[in-house]
Coordinates of C-alpha atoms (C1' of nucleotides) in Angstrom, one line a residue:
Chain A
M1 CA -1.6 15.9 -31.0
F2 CA -3.4 16.6 -28.4
S3 CA -2.8 17.4 -24.5
I4 CA -2.9 15.6 -21.7
G5 CA -6.6 16.5 -20.3
E6 CA -7.8 15.0 -23.6
L7 CA -5.3 12.0 -23.7
S8 CA -7.2 11.5 -20.2
R9 CA -10.3 12.0 -21.4
R10 CA -9.6 9.1 -24.5
T11 CA -8.0 6.3 -22.1
K12 CA -10.2 7.2 -18.7
V13 CA -6.4 7.8 -17.2
K14 CA -7.0 10.4 -14.6
V15 CA -4.0 12.9 -15.6
P16 CA -2.0 13.3 -12.6
T17 CA -2.0 9.5 -13.0
I18 CA -0.6 9.8 -16.9
R19 CA 2.7 12.2 -15.2
Y20 CA 3.3 8.9 -12.8
Y21 CA 3.4 6.4 -16.0
E22 CA 5.8 8.8 -17.5
E23 CA 8.3 9.3 -13.8
M24 CA 7.8 5.6 -13.7
G25 CA 9.5 5.4 -17.6
L26 CA 6.1 3.8 -18.1
L27 CA 5.2 6.8 -20.7
P28 CA 8.4 8.1 -22.7
K29 CA 9.3 11.7 -21.7
A30 CA 6.1 13.7 -23.7
A31 CA 6.9 16.0 -26.1
R32 CA 5.9 20.1 -25.1
T33 CA 5.0 22.9 -26.0
S34 CA 7.1 25.5 -26.3
G35 CA 5.1 26.7 -22.8
N36 CA 5.4 23.5 -21.8
Q37 CA 2.8 21.7 -22.0
R38 CA 2.5 18.1 -22.5
R39 CA 1.6 16.9 -26.1
Y40 CA 0.5 13.4 -27.3
D41 CA 0.2 11.3 -30.8
T42 CA -1.9 8.1 -31.3
A43 CA 1.4 6.3 -30.5
G44 CA 0.9 7.5 -27.3
L45 CA -2.3 7.4 -27.1
E46 CA -1.8 3.4 -28.3
R47 CA 0.7 3.1 -25.3
L48 CA -1.4 4.8 -22.6
S49 CA -4.6 1.9 -23.7
F50 CA -2.2 -0.9 -23.4
I51 CA -1.0 0.1 -19.3
R52 CA -4.5 1.1 -18.4
H53 CA -5.3 -2.5 -19.9
A54 CA -3.0 -4.2 -17.9
R55 CA -3.2 -2.5 -14.8
D56 CA -7.2 -3.2 -15.0
L57 CA -5.6 -6.8 -15.8
G58 CA -3.8 -6.2 -12.0
F59 CA -0.2 -6.8 -13.6
S60 CA 1.9 -4.7 -11.2
I61 CA 4.4 -1.6 -13.0
E62 CA 6.8 -3.8 -12.9
A63 CA 5.7 -6.4 -14.6
I64 CA 4.1 -3.7 -17.7
S65 CA 8.0 -2.9 -18.0
S66 CA 8.6 -5.2 -18.6
L67 CA 6.0 -6.4 -21.3
I68 CA 6.6 -2.8 -22.6
E69 CA 10.4 -3.5 -23.2
L70 CA 9.7 -6.5 -24.9
Q71 CA 7.4 -5.3 -27.5
E72 CA 9.4 -2.9 -28.0
H73 CA 11.7 -5.7 -29.3
P74 CA 9.5 -7.4 -32.1
D75 CA 12.0 -9.8 -32.8
R76 CA 12.8 -11.2 -29.4
S77 CA 10.8 -14.4 -27.6
C78 CA 7.7 -13.9 -26.2
E79 CA 8.2 -16.5 -23.6
T80 CA 8.4 -13.3 -20.8
A81 CA 5.6 -12.2 -21.6
A82 CA 3.9 -16.1 -21.2
V83 CA 5.8 -15.8 -18.3
I84 CA 4.4 -13.1 -16.6
A85 CA 0.8 -13.6 -17.6
R86 CA 0.6 -17.0 -16.3
S87 CA 1.9 -16.0 -12.8
Q88 CA -0.1 -13.1 -13.0
L89 CA -2.6 -15.8 -13.5
A90 CA -1.7 -17.8 -10.4
E91 CA -2.1 -15.0 -7.8
V92 CA -5.8 -14.4 -9.2
R93 CA -6.6 -18.0 -8.6
A94 CA -4.2 -17.6 -5.1
K95 CA -6.4 -14.7 -4.2
I96 CA -9.3 -16.2 -4.8
K97 CA -9.3 -19.1 -2.9
R98 CA -7.9 -17.4 0.1
L99 CA -10.6 -14.6 -0.4
K100 CA -13.7 -17.8 -0.7
T101 CA -12.5 -18.9 2.8
L102 CA -12.6 -15.9 4.6
E103 CA -16.0 -15.6 3.1
K104 CA -16.6 -18.9 4.4
E105 CA -15.7 -17.9 7.7
L106 CA -17.1 -14.2 7.6
S107 CA -20.6 -15.4 6.7
R108 CA -20.2 -17.9 9.8
I109 CA -19.4 -15.0 11.9
S110 CA -21.9 -12.4 10.3
K111 CA -24.7 -15.1 10.4
G112 CA -24.1 -15.6 14.8
C113 CA -25.2 -12.0 15.5
N114 CA -27.5 -9.6 14.3
G115 CA -26.2 -6.5 15.7
A116 CA -29.5 -6.4 18.0
G117 CA -27.3 -7.8 21.4
V118 CA -25.0 -5.1 23.3
S119 CA -20.9 -5.7 22.8
E120 CA -20.4 -8.0 25.7
D121 CA -22.3 -10.8 24.1
C122 CA -21.3 -9.8 20.3
Y123 CA -20.6 -12.7 17.7
V124 CA -18.2 -10.6 15.9
L125 CA -16.6 -10.2 18.7
A126 CA -15.8 -13.0 20.8
S127 CA -14.7 -15.1 17.0
L128 CA -12.8 -12.4 16.9
A129 CA -10.9 -12.2 20.2
D130 CA -11.7 -16.5 19.9
H131 CA -9.9 -17.8 17.3
T132 CA -10.7 -21.5 18.0
L133 CA -14.0 -20.8 17.6
C134 CA -14.0 -21.1 13.8
D135 CA -14.7 -23.8 11.1
R136 CA -11.3 -23.4 9.5
E137 CA -7.7 -22.1 9.6
H138 CA -7.8 -18.9 7.8
Chain B
M1 CA 5.3 -9.5 32.2
F2 CA 6.6 -10.6 29.4
S3 CA 8.9 -8.9 26.8
I4 CA 7.9 -7.5 23.6
G5 CA 10.1 -10.4 21.6
E6 CA 8.5 -12.9 23.7
L7 CA 5.0 -10.8 22.4
S8 CA 5.9 -11.6 19.0
R9 CA 6.7 -15.2 19.7
R10 CA 3.6 -15.8 21.2
T11 CA 1.2 -14.3 18.6
K12 CA 3.4 -14.2 15.3
V13 CA 2.9 -10.6 15.0
K14 CA 6.6 -9.0 14.6
V15 CA 8.3 -6.5 16.8
P16 CA 8.1 -3.7 15.1
T17 CA 4.2 -4.2 13.5
I18 CA 3.2 -4.3 17.7
R19 CA 5.0 -1.0 17.9
Y20 CA 3.6 0.6 15.1
Y21 CA 0.4 -0.6 16.5
E22 CA 0.5 1.0 19.8
E23 CA 1.7 3.7 18.0
M24 CA -1.6 3.1 15.9
G25 CA -3.4 3.6 18.9
L26 CA -4.6 -0.5 18.3
L27 CA -2.5 -1.7 21.5
P28 CA -1.9 1.1 24.8
K29 CA 0.8 2.3 25.4
A30 CA 2.8 -0.2 27.2
A31 CA 4.6 -0.6 30.7
R32 CA 7.9 0.0 30.8
T33 CA 11.0 -1.1 32.3
S34 CA 14.1 1.4 34.0
G35 CA 15.5 0.8 30.8
N36 CA 13.0 2.0 28.8
Q37 CA 11.8 -0.7 27.3
R38 CA 8.0 -2.8 26.7
R39 CA 6.2 -5.4 29.5
Y40 CA 2.9 -7.1 28.1
D41 CA 1.1 -9.1 30.5
T42 CA -2.3 -11.4 29.5
A43 CA -4.1 -9.0 28.4
G44 CA -2.2 -7.5 26.1
L45 CA -1.5 -10.6 24.7
E46 CA -5.2 -11.0 24.6
R47 CA -5.1 -7.6 22.5
L48 CA -3.0 -8.1 20.1
S49 CA -4.4 -12.1 19.5
F50 CA -7.9 -10.1 18.9
I51 CA -5.7 -7.7 16.5
R52 CA -3.6 -10.4 14.4
H53 CA -7.1 -12.8 14.0
A54 CA -8.7 -9.5 12.8
R55 CA -6.5 -8.0 10.3
D56 CA -6.5 -12.0 9.2
L57 CA -10.0 -11.7 7.9
G58 CA -8.9 -8.4 6.4
F59 CA -10.2 -5.8 8.6
S60 CA -8.8 -2.1 8.2
I61 CA -6.8 -1.0 11.1
E62 CA -9.9 1.4 11.1
A63 CA -12.0 -1.1 10.9
I64 CA -10.7 -3.0 14.0
S65 CA -10.1 0.6 16.3
S66 CA -13.7 0.6 16.2
L67 CA -14.4 -2.6 16.9
I68 CA -11.6 -2.2 20.1
E69 CA -13.6 0.9 21.2
L70 CA -16.7 -1.2 21.5
Q71 CA -15.4 -4.2 23.3
E72 CA -14.7 -1.6 25.6
H73 CA -17.8 -0.6 26.3
P74 CA -19.8 -4.2 27.0
D75 CA -22.7 -2.5 27.5
R76 CA -23.3 -0.3 24.5
S77 CA -25.2 -2.6 21.2
C78 CA -22.9 -4.2 18.9
E79 CA -24.9 -2.8 15.9
T80 CA -21.2 -1.4 14.8
A81 CA -19.1 -5.2 15.1
A82 CA -22.5 -6.2 12.7
V83 CA -22.3 -3.6 10.4
I84 CA -18.2 -3.8 9.7
A85 CA -18.6 -7.1 9.8
R86 CA -21.0 -7.2 7.4
S87 CA -19.1 -4.6 5.2
Q88 CA -16.1 -6.7 5.0
L89 CA -18.0 -9.6 4.2
A90 CA -19.2 -7.6 1.4
E91 CA -15.9 -6.3 0.4
V92 CA -14.4 -10.0 0.3
R93 CA -17.5 -11.0 -2.4
A94 CA -16.7 -8.1 -4.5
K95 CA -13.5 -8.6 -4.9
I96 CA -14.0 -12.5 -5.3
K97 CA -16.5 -11.7 -8.1
R98 CA -13.8 -9.0 -10.0
L99 CA -11.0 -11.5 -9.0
K100 CA -13.4 -14.7 -11.2
T101 CA -14.1 -11.9 -13.6
L102 CA -10.0 -11.2 -14.0
E103 CA -9.1 -15.2 -13.5
K104 CA -11.2 -16.1 -17.3
E105 CA -9.6 -13.6 -19.1
L106 CA -6.5 -14.0 -17.8
S107 CA -6.8 -18.0 -18.5
R108 CA -8.1 -17.2 -21.7
I109 CA -5.2 -14.8 -22.5
S110 CA -2.4 -16.7 -21.1
K111 CA -3.3 -19.8 -23.3
G112 CA -3.2 -18.1 -26.0
C113 CA 0.6 -17.7 -26.2
N114 CA 3.0 -20.8 -24.8
G115 CA 5.7 -18.1 -25.9
A116 CA 7.5 -20.0 -28.2
G117 CA 6.8 -17.5 -30.5
V118 CA 8.5 -14.2 -30.6
S119 CA 7.0 -10.9 -29.1
E120 CA 5.7 -9.9 -32.9
D121 CA 3.2 -12.3 -32.8
C122 CA 2.4 -12.9 -29.5
Y123 CA -0.9 -13.4 -28.0
V124 CA -0.6 -11.7 -24.7
L125 CA 0.7 -8.6 -26.0
A126 CA -2.0 -8.7 -28.3
S127 CA -4.7 -8.8 -26.0
L128 CA -3.4 -5.8 -23.7
A129 CA -2.7 -3.6 -26.5
D130 CA -6.1 -4.5 -27.9
H131 CA -9.1 -4.7 -25.4
T132 CA -11.6 -5.5 -27.9
L133 CA -10.1 -8.9 -28.3
C134 CA -11.2 -9.1 -24.6
D135 CA -14.2 -12.2 -24.1
R136 CA -15.9 -9.4 -21.4
E137 CA -15.3 -6.6 -19.4
H138 CA -13.2 -6.1 -16.8
Chain C
dT1 C1' 31.9 -8.3 39.2
dA2 C1' 33.3 -7.6 34.4
dT3 C1' 32.0 -8.5 29.8
dA4 C1' 30.1 -9.6 26.1
dC5 C1' 25.8 -10.5 23.0
dG6 C1' 21.3 -10.6 21.4
dA7 C1' 17.1 -8.4 22.6
dT8 C1' 15.7 -3.7 23.0
dC9 C1' 14.9 1.3 22.0
dT10 C1' 14.3 5.5 18.8
dC11 C1' 14.3 7.1 14.3
dT12 C1' 13.7 8.3 9.4
dA13 C1' 13.0 6.3 5.4
dG14 C1' 11.2 3.2 2.0
dT15 C1' 7.1 0.2 -0.2
dA16 C1' 3.6 0.7 -4.5
dA17 C1' 0.2 3.1 -7.0
dC18 C1' -1.5 6.9 -6.9
dT19 C1' -3.5 11.5 -5.1
dA20 C1' -4.4 15.4 -3.5
dG21 C1' -2.9 20.2 -2.2
dA22 C1' -0.2 24.1 -2.8
dG23 C1' 0.7 28.6 -5.8
dG24 C1' 2.0 29.6 -10.0
dT25 C1' 1.8 30.0 -15.8
dT26 C1' 0.1 28.5 -20.8
dC27 C1' -3.5 28.3 -23.6
dA28 C1' -7.6 29.4 -26.5
dA29 C1' -11.8 31.8 -26.8
dG30 C1' -14.7 35.9 -27.1
Chain D
dC1 C1' -6.7 42.3 -24.5
dT2 C1' -8.8 39.7 -21.0
dT3 C1' -10.1 35.8 -19.0
dG4 C1' -10.8 31.3 -17.3
dA5 C1' -10.0 26.2 -17.3
dA6 C1' -6.4 23.5 -18.9
dC7 C1' -1.8 22.4 -17.4
dC8 C1' 2.9 23.1 -15.1
dT9 C1' 6.4 21.3 -11.3
dC10 C1' 6.7 20.4 -6.4
dT11 C1' 6.3 18.2 -1.8
dA12 C1' 2.9 15.1 1.4
dG13 C1' -0.5 12.2 2.2
dT14 C1' -2.9 7.2 2.1
dT15 C1' -1.7 1.7 3.3
dA16 C1' -0.4 -2.0 6.3
dC17 C1' 4.1 -2.2 7.3
dT18 C1' 9.3 -2.7 6.5
dA19 C1' 14.1 -1.9 6.6
dG20 C1' 17.9 -0.4 9.0
dA21 C1' 21.0 3.1 11.3
dG22 C1' 23.1 4.0 15.7
dA23 C1' 22.4 3.6 20.5
dT24 C1' 21.2 1.3 24.9
dC25 C1' 19.2 -2.6 27.5
dG26 C1' 19.5 -7.4 30.4
dT27 C1' 21.3 -11.6 30.9
dA28 C1' 24.1 -15.2 31.3
dT29 C1' 28.1 -16.1 31.6
dA30 C1' 34.2 -16.2 33.1

DNA sequence: TATACGATCTCTAGTAACTAGAGGTTCAAG
DNA sequence: CTTGAACCTCTAGTTACTAGAGATCGTATA
């Protein structure tokens, strides 16, 4: 049995975040000492590692909730897990696509101004003021 | 002079968002009719188009504030604008990089499970539970 | 001119996923 | 037994909006 601080150190998840996850129902309510402090065992550690890893991969709290529910019913079909993972992947791909468009446009805008001039003639400001100066849609 | 609804239609920025921008100081306080409704002219339209465009490119409200302040002093050096644009570009590039790593990992995880099996043997869940199954850092 | 009705007003609260801070208690080492 | 780090709960703040309630305004039509 170890404290919340120890759990935090082992998982690299901050203490207030652990409490937040408990409140959100991602972590079960922790056992308490007689003085009301939280105590965890390896089950808690594993659960939090799972959450941490999923968050790192960009899964939402809600998605993680579903995944955990599934974990707790080993006999259930894992179709939901597959769907969640695929949709996360699709989202990530969509974000990449959009960001690449932005990157091109920002790079073009940025190249147009070295910061040496005066704001009146600034290409950055002109580009933002007038969308028609843009190469592509975004 | 036109109403907030008309401005919204012309800029594709929602009415509550326009009011929010005014509150945040991105837009100057609008003129009012005797009945307290906001009225705008082409200056307001141009300002909001600028904001909209910058938001589309991912600039934060704070960054846009700085850019607008600069716009209002045409004699000032545009170095700040150049810095803001470059840092936005750097952020976008960093996000792309990170997302590409995630994409590879998610794609790997997703391929390992077709959703046909049972949650106990699910590769998605196993991968999330055990980081050491991962190909790379993320 | 009266009425209807969509547009507008302000204000509060909610979203996601935390983070920060106040004010008070507990644990463990010395 | 004292001390101080770690812990507790609670509230509020972050970003950039969005939603809803309840009231008022503006204008087209009868």
